[in-house]
Tab-separated table of C-alpha atoms and ligand atoms in Angstrom:
chain	number	residue	atom	x	y	z
A	246	MET	CA	-23.253	-0.428	25.991
A	247	GLN	CA	-25.578	-3.364	26.583
A	248	GLY	CA	-25.665	-6.460	24.421
A	249	ALA	CA	-24.049	-9.724	23.405
A	250	TYR	CA	-20.356	-9.892	22.636
A	251	PHE	CA	-17.567	-12.225	21.518
A	252	SER	CA	-13.932	-11.630	22.412
A	253	ALA	CA	-10.777	-13.778	22.077
A	254	ALA	CA	-9.030	-14.667	25.328
A	255	ASP	CA	-6.237	-16.641	23.597
A	256	PRO	CA	-5.786	-18.259	20.166
A	257	ASP	CA	-8.202	-21.094	20.991
A	258	THR	CA	-10.737	-19.419	23.250
A	259	VAL	CA	-13.512	-17.022	22.332
A	260	THR	CA	-15.690	-15.894	25.207
A	261	TYR	CA	-19.341	-15.024	24.842
A	262	GLN	CA	-21.465	-12.830	27.075
A	263	ALA	CA	-25.150	-12.199	26.451
A	264	ASP	CA	-26.154	-9.165	28.484
A	265	ASN	CA	-23.149	-7.558	30.117
A	266	LEU	CA	-22.786	-3.818	30.342
A	267	ILE	CA	-19.573	-2.492	28.779
A	268	CYS	CA	-18.770	0.777	30.562
A	269	ILE	CA	-16.506	3.191	28.697
A	270	ASP	CA	-14.694	6.052	30.406
A	271	ASN	CA	-14.033	9.552	29.054
A	272	SER	CA	-10.616	8.584	27.692
A	273	GLY	CA	-12.161	5.777	25.667
A	274	TYR	CA	-11.059	2.808	27.757
A	275	ILE	CA	-13.304	-0.017	28.919
A	276	ALA	CA	-13.523	0.930	32.598
A	277	ALA	CA	-15.845	-1.813	33.827
A	278	ILE	CA	-17.797	-4.816	32.641
A	279	VAL	CA	-20.903	-5.377	34.701
A	280	THR	CA	-22.750	-8.681	34.627
A	281	PRO	CA	-26.491	-9.112	35.300
A	282	GLN	CA	-25.509	-10.914	38.524
A	283	ASP	CA	-23.726	-7.825	39.857
A	284	SER	CA	-25.783	-5.945	42.437
A	285	ASP	CA	-25.294	-2.556	40.768
A	286	TYR	CA	-26.298	-3.751	37.277
A	287	ALA	CA	-29.798	-2.217	37.321
A	288	ALA	CA	-28.576	1.077	38.796
A	289	ILE	CA	-25.777	1.483	36.227
A	290	LEU	CA	-28.160	0.645	33.384
A	291	ALA	CA	-30.709	3.168	34.659
A	292	THR	CA	-28.063	5.901	35.004
A	293	ALA	CA	-26.818	5.335	31.455
A	294	GLN	CA	-30.382	5.479	30.162
A	295	LYS	CA	-31.054	8.678	32.091
A	296	GLN	CA	-27.883	10.279	30.759
A	297	ASP	CA	-28.885	9.196	27.268
A	298	CYS	CA	-25.524	7.537	26.627
A	299	LEU	CA	-26.610	3.916	26.448
A	300	ILE	CA	-25.962	1.990	23.244
A	301	GLN	CA	-28.473	-0.819	23.423
A	302	LEU	CA	-28.045	-3.690	20.994
A	303	SER	CA	-30.941	-5.573	19.427
A	304	THR	CA	-31.044	-9.374	19.610
A	305	GLN	CA	-29.787	-9.455	16.003
A	306	GLN	CA	-26.706	-7.455	16.935
A	307	VAL	CA	-23.464	-8.401	18.609
A	308	VAL	CA	-20.294	-6.507	19.593
A	309	LEU	CA	-16.828	-7.608	18.526
A	310	PRO	CA	-13.465	-5.943	19.068
A	311	GLY	CA	-12.396	-3.712	16.189
A	312	PHE	CA	-9.920	-5.394	13.861
A	313	ILE	CA	-6.219	-4.600	13.511
A	314	ASP	CA	-4.844	-4.643	9.971
A	315	LEU	CA	-1.220	-5.554	10.600
A	316	HIS	CA	0.008	-4.972	7.055
A	317	ILE	CA	-1.414	-2.677	4.406
A	318	HIS	CA	0.089	-0.495	1.661
A	319	ALA	CA	-2.031	2.658	1.658
A	320	PRO	CA	-0.862	3.995	-1.737
A	321	GLN	CA	-1.761	0.722	-3.451
A	322	TRP	CA	-5.489	1.101	-2.757
A	323	PRO	CA	-6.361	2.136	-6.343
A	324	ASN	CA	-4.798	-1.162	-7.561
A	325	ALA	CA	-6.748	-3.481	-5.242
A	326	GLY	CA	-7.663	-6.433	-7.484
A	327	VAL	CA	-5.281	-5.585	-10.332
A	328	ALA	CA	-2.619	-7.833	-11.930
A	329	LEU	CA	-2.709	-10.559	-9.307
A	330	ASP	CA	-1.654	-13.127	-11.884
A	331	ARG	CA	1.826	-11.616	-12.222
A	332	PRO	CA	4.849	-12.766	-10.167
A	333	LEU	CA	5.963	-10.450	-7.347
A	334	GLU	CA	8.947	-8.817	-9.061
A	335	GLU	CA	6.982	-7.993	-12.211
A	336	TRP	CA	3.924	-6.925	-10.230
A	337	LEU	CA	6.092	-4.493	-8.248
A	338	ASN	CA	7.933	-3.023	-11.212
A	339	VAL	CA	5.116	-2.851	-13.737
A	340	TYR	CA	2.063	-2.089	-11.606
A	341	THR	CA	2.975	-1.100	-8.069
A	342	PHE	CA	5.943	1.254	-8.207
A	343	PRO	CA	4.391	3.377	-11.013
A	344	LEU	CA	1.249	3.826	-8.903
A	345	GLU	CA	3.180	4.643	-5.727
A	346	ALA	CA	5.242	7.194	-7.661
A	347	GLN	CA	2.074	9.234	-8.145
A	348	TYR	CA	1.934	10.107	-4.448
A	349	GLN	CA	4.420	12.866	-4.969
A	350	ASP	CA	1.160	14.668	-5.708
A	351	ALA	CA	-0.049	15.383	-2.170
A	352	ASN	CA	-3.498	16.228	-3.438
A	353	PHE	CA	-3.882	12.784	-5.020
A	354	ALA	CA	-2.598	11.273	-1.775
A	355	GLN	CA	-5.135	13.180	0.267
A	356	GLN	CA	-8.047	11.990	-1.847
A	357	VAL	CA	-7.046	8.337	-2.000
A	358	TYR	CA	-6.187	8.151	1.695
A	359	ALA	CA	-9.487	9.723	2.754
A	360	ASP	CA	-11.290	7.045	0.763
A	361	LEU	CA	-9.130	4.211	2.112
A	362	VAL	CA	-9.334	5.144	5.788
A	363	GLN	CA	-13.117	5.467	5.600
A	364	GLU	CA	-13.368	2.130	3.809
A	365	LEU	CA	-11.242	0.359	6.419
A	366	LEU	CA	-13.311	1.782	9.252
A	367	ALA	CA	-16.509	0.683	7.500
A	368	GLN	CA	-14.952	-2.802	7.302
A	369	GLY	CA	-14.413	-2.817	11.084
A	370	THR	CA	-10.680	-2.034	11.078
A	371	THR	CA	-9.988	0.354	13.954
A	372	THR	CA	-6.166	0.169	13.902
A	373	ALA	CA	-3.884	-0.189	10.886
A	374	LEU	CA	-0.144	-0.625	10.399
A	375	TYR	CA	0.478	1.191	7.146
A	376	PHE	CA	3.235	1.270	4.595
A	377	GLY	CA	3.061	4.742	3.053
A	378	SER	CA	5.095	5.741	0.005
A	379	VAL	CA	8.543	7.369	-0.116
A	380	HIS	CA	6.959	10.847	-0.051
A	381	ASN	CA	6.557	12.597	3.260
A	382	GLN	CA	3.888	15.034	2.122
A	383	GLY	CA	1.764	12.096	1.036
A	384	ASN	CA	2.521	10.193	4.230
A	385	LEU	CA	1.425	13.178	6.277
A	386	ALA	CA	-1.800	13.226	4.255
A	387	LEU	CA	-2.355	9.639	5.409
A	388	ALA	CA	-1.766	10.734	9.012
A	389	GLN	CA	-4.255	13.576	8.530
A	390	ALA	CA	-6.823	11.132	7.145
A	391	CYS	CA	-6.409	8.913	10.231
A	392	LEU	CA	-6.809	11.984	12.390
A	393	LYS	CA	-9.875	13.228	10.538
A	394	TYR	CA	-11.726	9.912	10.408
A	395	GLN	CA	-10.353	8.738	13.767
A	396	GLN	CA	-8.487	5.575	13.041
A	397	ARG	CA	-5.450	4.531	15.069
A	398	GLY	CA	-2.633	4.657	12.567
A	399	PHE	CA	0.914	3.309	12.546
A	400	ILE	CA	2.556	4.832	9.488
A	401	GLY	CA	5.908	4.269	7.825
A	402	LYS	CA	7.751	6.362	5.306
A	403	VAL	CA	8.924	3.672	2.901
A	404	VAL	CA	12.675	3.499	2.379
A	405	MET	CA	13.910	2.197	-0.990
A	406	ASP	CA	17.230	3.591	-2.136
A	407	ASN	CA	18.828	0.744	-4.106
A	408	PRO	CA	19.000	1.978	-7.711
A	409	GLU	CA	19.349	-1.583	-8.993
A	410	GLN	CA	15.931	-2.629	-7.746
A	411	THR	CA	13.903	0.577	-7.904
A	412	PRO	CA	12.854	2.847	-10.791
A	413	ALA	CA	14.478	6.252	-11.281
A	414	ASN	CA	11.214	8.101	-10.692
A	415	TYR	CA	10.418	6.256	-7.503
A	416	ARG	CA	13.249	5.874	-5.041
A	417	ASP	CA	15.086	7.729	-2.314
A	418	GLU	CA	17.979	9.692	-3.790
A	419	SER	CA	20.522	8.199	-1.413
A	420	ALA	CA	20.757	6.404	1.911
A	421	ALA	CA	21.555	9.688	3.656
A	422	GLN	CA	18.505	11.383	2.157
A	423	ALA	CA	16.265	8.407	3.032
A	424	LEU	CA	17.426	8.463	6.634
A	425	GLN	CA	17.039	12.195	6.874
A	426	ALA	CA	13.496	11.975	5.457
A	427	THR	CA	12.644	9.161	7.864
A	428	GLN	CA	13.849	11.227	10.792
A	429	SER	CA	11.913	14.252	9.674
A	430	PHE	CA	8.734	12.146	9.228
A	431	ILE	CA	9.170	10.714	12.725
A	432	GLU	CA	9.461	14.185	14.214
A	433	GLN	CA	6.527	15.592	12.280
A	434	LEU	CA	4.291	12.698	13.239
A	435	GLN	CA	5.337	12.841	16.866
A	436	GLN	CA	4.466	16.508	16.909
A	437	LEU	CA	1.073	15.857	15.317
A	438	ASN	CA	0.489	13.053	17.785
A	439	GLN	CA	0.585	15.507	20.679
A	440	THR	CA	-2.638	17.049	19.415
A	441	THR	CA	-4.586	13.850	18.784
A	442	ARG	CA	-7.022	11.828	20.877
A	443	ILE	CA	-6.153	8.623	19.059
A	444	SER	CA	-2.465	7.904	18.639
A	445	LEU	CA	-0.466	8.187	15.442
A	446	THR	CA	2.826	6.305	15.526
A	447	PRO	CA	5.723	6.547	13.065
A	448	VAL	CA	7.203	3.239	11.967
A	449	ILE	CA	10.690	2.460	10.640
A	450	THR	CA	10.022	0.987	7.191
A	451	PRO	CA	12.726	-0.538	5.012
A	452	ARG	CA	10.583	-1.851	2.141
A	453	PHE	CA	12.482	-5.149	1.903
A	454	LEU	CA	16.080	-6.217	1.393
A	455	PRO	CA	16.184	-5.919	-2.416
A	456	SER	CA	15.152	-2.262	-2.363
A	457	CYS	CA	17.561	-1.062	0.350
A	458	SER	CA	21.294	-0.368	0.534
A	459	ASP	CA	23.280	-1.646	3.498
A	460	GLU	CA	23.812	1.932	4.600
A	461	ALA	CA	20.078	2.576	4.686
A	462	LEU	CA	19.406	-0.674	6.567
A	463	ALA	CA	22.087	0.113	9.144
A	464	GLY	CA	20.827	3.674	9.592
A	465	LEU	CA	17.230	2.527	9.992
A	466	GLY	CA	18.307	0.019	12.638
A	467	GLN	CA	19.933	2.891	14.521
A	468	LEU	CA	16.901	5.173	14.160
A	469	ALA	CA	14.601	2.398	15.429
A	470	HIS	CA	16.827	2.019	18.460
A	471	HIS	CA	17.255	5.749	19.041
A	472	TYR	CA	13.543	6.594	18.877
A	473	ASN	CA	12.386	3.220	20.266
A	474	LEU	CA	9.909	2.816	17.435
A	475	PRO	CA	8.126	-0.065	15.755
A	476	ILE	CA	9.713	-1.529	12.619
A	477	GLN	CA	8.004	-3.106	9.619
A	478	SER	CA	9.291	-4.826	6.520
A	479	HIS	CA	8.709	-7.851	4.281
A	480	CYS	CA	10.581	-11.036	5.127
A	481	SER	CA	10.936	-14.249	3.105
A	482	GLU	CA	7.789	-13.510	1.176
A	483	SER	CA	8.589	-15.280	-2.081
A	484	ASP	CA	11.144	-17.498	-3.824
A	485	TRP	CA	12.520	-14.370	-5.459
A	486	GLU	CA	12.946	-12.349	-2.272
A	487	ASN	CA	14.227	-15.288	-0.271
A	488	GLY	CA	16.667	-16.045	-3.089
A	489	TYR	CA	17.845	-12.426	-3.277
A	490	ALA	CA	19.122	-12.524	0.304
A	491	LEU	CA	20.878	-15.832	-0.221
A	492	GLN	CA	22.527	-14.659	-3.405
A	493	HIS	CA	23.393	-11.143	-2.307
A	494	TYR	CA	24.320	-11.690	1.340
A	495	HIS	CA	24.887	-15.463	1.511
A	496	GLN	CA	22.554	-15.329	4.450
A	497	ARG	CA	18.859	-15.727	4.977
A	498	ASP	CA	16.533	-12.739	4.857
A	499	ALA	CA	15.852	-12.874	8.584
A	500	GLN	CA	19.532	-13.109	9.504
A	501	VAL	CA	20.364	-10.032	7.442
A	502	LEU	CA	17.535	-7.971	8.942
A	503	ASN	CA	18.644	-9.086	12.383
A	504	ARG	CA	22.229	-8.116	11.686
A	505	PHE	CA	21.065	-4.561	10.944
A	506	GLY	CA	19.120	-4.331	14.226
A	507	LEU	CA	15.756	-4.631	12.506
A	508	LEU	CA	14.385	-7.715	14.259
A	509	ASN	CA	13.270	-6.986	17.783
A	510	ASN	CA	10.115	-7.123	19.871
A	511	LYS	CA	8.715	-4.039	18.118
A	512	ALA	CA	9.232	-5.488	14.640
A	513	VAL	CA	6.390	-6.750	12.452
A	514	MET	CA	7.479	-8.758	9.433
A	515	ALA	CA	4.976	-9.323	6.654
A	516	HIS	CA	4.305	-12.655	4.965
A	517	GLY	CA	7.156	-14.958	6.060
A	518	THR	CA	5.817	-17.792	3.925
A	519	LEU	CA	9.328	-19.161	3.346
A	520	LEU	CA	10.697	-18.731	6.873
A	521	ASN	CA	12.435	-21.923	7.976
A	522	GLU	CA	12.715	-23.461	11.416
A	523	ASP	CA	15.844	-21.444	12.303
A	524	ASP	CA	14.177	-18.200	11.208
A	525	LEU	CA	11.102	-18.976	13.287
A	526	ASN	CA	13.279	-19.715	16.286
A	527	LEU	CA	15.004	-16.370	15.767
A	528	PHE	CA	11.602	-14.621	15.611
A	529	GLN	CA	10.589	-16.364	18.814
A	530	GLN	CA	13.821	-15.421	20.551
A	531	GLN	CA	13.689	-11.766	19.470
A	532	GLY	CA	9.931	-11.333	20.009
A	533	VAL	CA	9.316	-10.482	16.345
A	534	ALA	CA	5.713	-10.543	15.104
A	535	ILE	CA	4.488	-11.919	11.786
A	536	ALA	CA	1.802	-10.152	9.759
A	537	HIS	CA	0.010	-13.043	8.075
A	538	CYS	CA	-1.541	-11.933	4.784
A	539	PRO	CA	-3.414	-15.019	3.621
A	540	ILE	CA	-5.053	-13.601	0.495
A	541	SER	CA	-1.881	-11.965	-0.786
A	542	ASN	CA	0.157	-15.078	-0.022
A	543	VAL	CA	-1.945	-17.150	-2.392
A	544	TYR	CA	-0.786	-14.903	-5.227
A	545	PHE	CA	2.752	-13.937	-4.254
A	546	GLY	CA	3.928	-15.982	-1.277
A	547	ASN	CA	4.960	-19.160	-3.144
A	548	ALA	CA	3.966	-21.159	-0.066
A	549	ILE	CA	1.389	-21.342	2.702
A	550	LEU	CA	2.460	-19.954	6.061
A	551	PRO	CA	2.574	-22.697	8.743
A	552	THR	CA	0.229	-20.750	10.995
A	553	LYS	CA	-0.484	-23.574	13.404
A	554	THR	CA	3.212	-24.180	14.049
A	555	ILE	CA	3.748	-20.454	14.586
A	556	LEU	CA	0.914	-20.295	17.132
A	557	GLN	CA	2.308	-23.351	18.892
A	558	LYS	CA	5.716	-21.685	19.093
A	559	GLN	CA	3.942	-18.666	20.637
A	560	ILE	CA	5.393	-16.307	18.066
A	561	LYS	CA	3.332	-13.122	17.880
A	562	MET	CA	1.118	-13.004	14.802
A	563	GLY	CA	-1.745	-10.928	13.428
A	564	LEU	CA	-3.583	-10.569	10.117
A	565	GLY	CA	-2.954	-8.145	7.275
A	566	THR	CA	-4.838	-7.377	4.083
A	567	ASP	CA	-1.607	-6.429	2.250
A	568	ILE	CA	-3.593	-4.185	-0.075
A	569	SER	CA	-2.954	-4.521	-3.027
A	570	GLY	CA	-1.087	-7.831	-2.919
A	571	GLY	CA	-4.418	-8.851	-1.417
A	572	TYR	CA	-7.502	-7.569	-3.203
A	573	SER	CA	-9.753	-7.070	-0.195
A	574	ALA	CA	-9.803	-4.389	2.494
A	575	SER	CA	-11.834	-6.729	4.702
A	576	LEU	CA	-10.225	-8.637	7.525
A	577	TYR	CA	-13.300	-10.899	7.556
A	578	GLN	CA	-12.257	-12.059	4.087
A	579	ASN	CA	-8.745	-12.597	5.384
A	580	ILE	CA	-10.008	-14.553	8.390
A	581	ARG	CA	-11.788	-16.871	5.969
A	582	GLN	CA	-8.774	-17.186	3.671
A	583	ALA	CA	-6.480	-17.906	6.636
A	584	VAL	CA	-8.656	-20.901	7.508
A	585	ILE	CA	-8.999	-22.050	3.892
A	586	SER	CA	-5.263	-21.771	3.189
A	587	ALA	CA	-4.332	-23.722	6.314
A	588	HIS	CA	-6.604	-26.525	5.092
A	589	GLN	CA	-4.675	-26.617	1.837
A	590	ARG	CA	-1.262	-26.697	3.430
A	591	HIS	CA	0.753	-29.844	3.051
A	592	ASP	CA	4.308	-30.293	4.198
A	593	GLY	CA	4.533	-33.598	2.356
A	594	VAL	CA	6.239	-36.589	3.857
A	595	ASP	CA	8.713	-37.116	1.057
A	596	GLY	CA	9.009	-33.752	-0.712
A	597	GLN	CA	7.503	-35.363	-3.807
A	598	ILE	CA	4.462	-34.158	-5.675
A	599	ASN	CA	1.855	-36.492	-4.363
A	600	ALA	CA	-1.889	-36.079	-4.269
A	601	LEU	CA	-1.909	-37.642	-0.822
A	602	ASN	CA	0.263	-34.857	0.667
A	603	ARG	CA	-2.475	-32.663	2.007
A	604	GLY	CA	-3.392	-30.553	5.006
A	605	THR	CA	-3.785	-32.630	8.119
A	606	GLN	CA	-5.987	-31.955	11.106
A	607	ASP	CA	-3.117	-30.611	13.196
A	608	GLU	CA	-2.231	-28.043	10.521
A	609	PHE	CA	-5.780	-26.724	10.264
A	610	LEU	CA	-6.536	-23.290	11.627
A	611	THR	CA	-9.892	-22.888	13.346
A	612	ILE	CA	-12.114	-19.895	12.798
A	613	LYS	CA	-11.433	-18.976	16.443
A	614	ASN	CA	-7.683	-18.984	15.732
A	615	ALA	CA	-8.206	-16.666	12.771
A	616	PHE	CA	-10.470	-14.306	14.759
A	617	TYR	CA	-7.757	-14.170	17.438
A	618	LEU	CA	-5.242	-13.138	14.760
A	619	ALA	CA	-7.457	-10.294	13.495
A	620	THR	CA	-7.985	-8.965	17.033
A	621	LEU	CA	-5.809	-9.883	20.007
A	622	GLY	CA	-2.962	-11.281	17.885
A	623	GLY	CA	-2.628	-7.941	16.103
A	624	ALA	CA	-2.884	-5.996	19.359
A	625	ARG	CA	-0.123	-8.066	20.962
A	626	SER	CA	2.042	-7.584	17.869
A	627	LEU	CA	1.752	-3.806	18.269
A	628	GLN	CA	1.848	-3.962	22.077
A	629	LEU	CA	-1.483	-2.158	22.250
A	630	PRO	CA	-4.257	-2.472	24.837
A	631	THR	CA	-6.942	-3.323	22.297
A	632	GLY	CA	-8.328	-6.341	20.430
A	633	GLN	CA	-10.371	-7.560	23.376
A	634	ILE	CA	-13.504	-6.635	25.243
A	635	LYS	CA	-11.854	-6.415	28.606
A	636	VAL	CA	-11.315	-3.845	31.353
A	637	GLY	CA	-8.253	-1.705	30.579
A	638	CYS	CA	-8.535	-2.064	26.802
A	639	TYR	CA	-9.473	0.728	24.439
A	640	ALA	CA	-13.143	0.597	23.506
A	641	ASP	CA	-12.341	-0.190	19.867
A	642	LEU	CA	-15.504	-1.984	18.884
A	643	GLN	CA	-17.691	-3.006	15.970
A	644	ILE	CA	-21.397	-3.743	16.221
A	645	VAL	CA	-22.544	-6.224	13.588
A	646	HIS	CA	-25.860	-7.911	12.872
A	647	ASN	CA	-26.743	-11.395	11.668
A	648	ASN	CA	-27.475	-11.289	7.963
A	649	TRP	CA	-29.043	-14.700	7.670
A	650	THR	CA	-32.429	-16.183	8.341
A	651	THR	CA	-32.356	-18.403	11.384
A	652	TRP	CA	-33.952	-21.796	10.674
A	653	GLN	CA	-32.925	-23.647	13.799
A	654	SER	CA	-31.917	-22.759	17.304
A	655	GLU	CA	-28.349	-21.481	17.147
A	656	THR	CA	-25.883	-21.727	19.990
A	657	PRO	CA	-23.480	-18.817	20.547
A	658	ALA	CA	-20.716	-20.994	19.056
A	659	MET	CA	-22.736	-21.501	15.858
A	660	ARG	CA	-23.560	-17.830	15.714
A	661	PHE	CA	-19.918	-16.901	16.093
A	662	GLU	CA	-18.854	-19.138	13.214
A	663	LYS	CA	-21.651	-17.898	10.971
A	664	LEU	CA	-20.697	-14.293	11.747
A	665	MET	CA	-17.092	-14.963	10.748
A	666	TYR	CA	-18.142	-16.600	7.481
A	667	HIS	CA	-20.908	-14.205	6.459
A	668	THR	CA	-20.122	-10.732	7.741
A	669	ASP	CA	-19.239	-7.994	5.288
A	670	LYS	CA	-19.361	-4.241	5.606
A	671	ASN	CA	-23.092	-4.188	4.862
A	672	ASN	CA	-23.811	-5.691	8.237
A	673	ILE	CA	-21.357	-3.676	10.288
A	674	ASP	CA	-23.742	-1.188	11.920
A	675	GLN	CA	-21.458	0.892	14.112
A	676	VAL	CA	-17.753	1.288	14.690
A	677	LEU	CA	-16.229	2.840	17.800
A	678	VAL	CA	-12.621	3.887	18.134
A	679	GLN	CA	-11.469	4.638	21.639
A	680	GLY	CA	-15.012	4.977	22.872
A	681	GLN	CA	-16.341	7.268	20.182
A	682	ILE	CA	-18.827	6.265	17.548
A	683	ILE	CA	-17.123	7.090	14.290
A	684	GLN	CA	-19.373	5.218	11.870
A	685	LYS	CA	-23.058	4.621	12.339
A	686	LYS	CA	-25.716	3.350	9.958
A	687	GLU	CA	-29.205	4.672	10.479
B	876	GUN	N1	7.701	-6.656	-1.227
B	876	GUN	C1	8.198	-5.421	-1.394
B	876	GUN	N2	7.233	-4.527	-1.614
B	876	GUN	C2	6.085	-5.206	-1.585
B	876	GUN	C3	4.725	-4.825	-1.732
B	876	GUN	O1	4.373	-3.681	-1.953
B	876	GUN	N3	3.814	-5.820	-1.619
B	876	GUN	C4	4.165	-7.101	-1.371
B	876	GUN	N4	3.218	-8.019	-1.240
B	876	GUN	N5	5.424	-7.485	-1.244
B	876	GUN	C5	6.380	-6.546	-1.341
B	877	FE	FE1	3.219	-6.031	1.613
């Protein structure tokens, strides 16, 4: 591939190259990056042209790493944009659980998941960490959709067995049944994974503390350890959830999850808007990642995540759409919201309502920071060699074009910012997952 690209090197640094050749090997890794100064540049370019495998970008186009959606509820896709004015508990019980219950119909699951996976790929998302539903047939349909449309999928069978916090038509029958179903999903997915080019990974998925019994939480901690698998859940997302842990366990959300062996360096915890300093220190110590879901948090989080502090503490963090707590499948939209929300954040000097308590420069997130979260931050959270245009990474790439009229000379830095603020799926021209073009506009 020949053309301009941007790639995050760390949270504050985005590198730009104008004319490098990105060489992709047969397994879909970036095998070499050749600069115009390299002596073999012309020969490699000529060979690729001769073999008819060169993707040559126009001056309007640029390559970016594919995005990683670090938190998304696949079965909630039909509700994206619905009932966002309701508080979390009501939104779950009245709108979300009844929809998720419908995925006992594997045919429905197959149709929705085919639509969702294609939409995410069209939005530039090449890897996703999915919450499925409680139903394994439906969850396998999601795996099949990833396989068919070639997206790297991390998929969890949702565990929710607490009859006090879940409806009768949508829950695991018992902790034992939930654990058994989780184990069987793990084994089925691992078997399927042996046949795939792009990996499918099962994920241990206690929905959140209110929906799980202690027995289920303990068993899931053991399964995570036994199979050495990633873990995902929601942690300190809202006043209600945070309060549930305090009331029920007399401990904080994070402490309880940790006690059950669910906070380790393969764990990704969504939201975390109400995590306190001790919780963040625990995350740092245990290597836990945070899936920041800035759009969803505006509606349900009851606070703005202190993203700048989290980056400074070097806690792993990526971006999630949280469909359908968030309305948009686009990580570009979430990049923008992450920056906007950080500008609105105010810790307040005195805890009083005060118009002068507002976001300060050191709390602001830059657009580079947010791009890092959608790419390398997500990759590091999942311990994956992706999210960067770099030798040894998967060639998970999106080719986008400027969709504005240029009225002045634009530096690469200006172009990068404008791309982050203006790109939508209409100007994503091609998407590659592990070296293969899986979406292409003519
Ligand atoms: N907490 C438990 N389940 C959910 C969910 O589906 N979405 C969000 N945003 N929070 C949750
Ligand atoms: Fe969520």
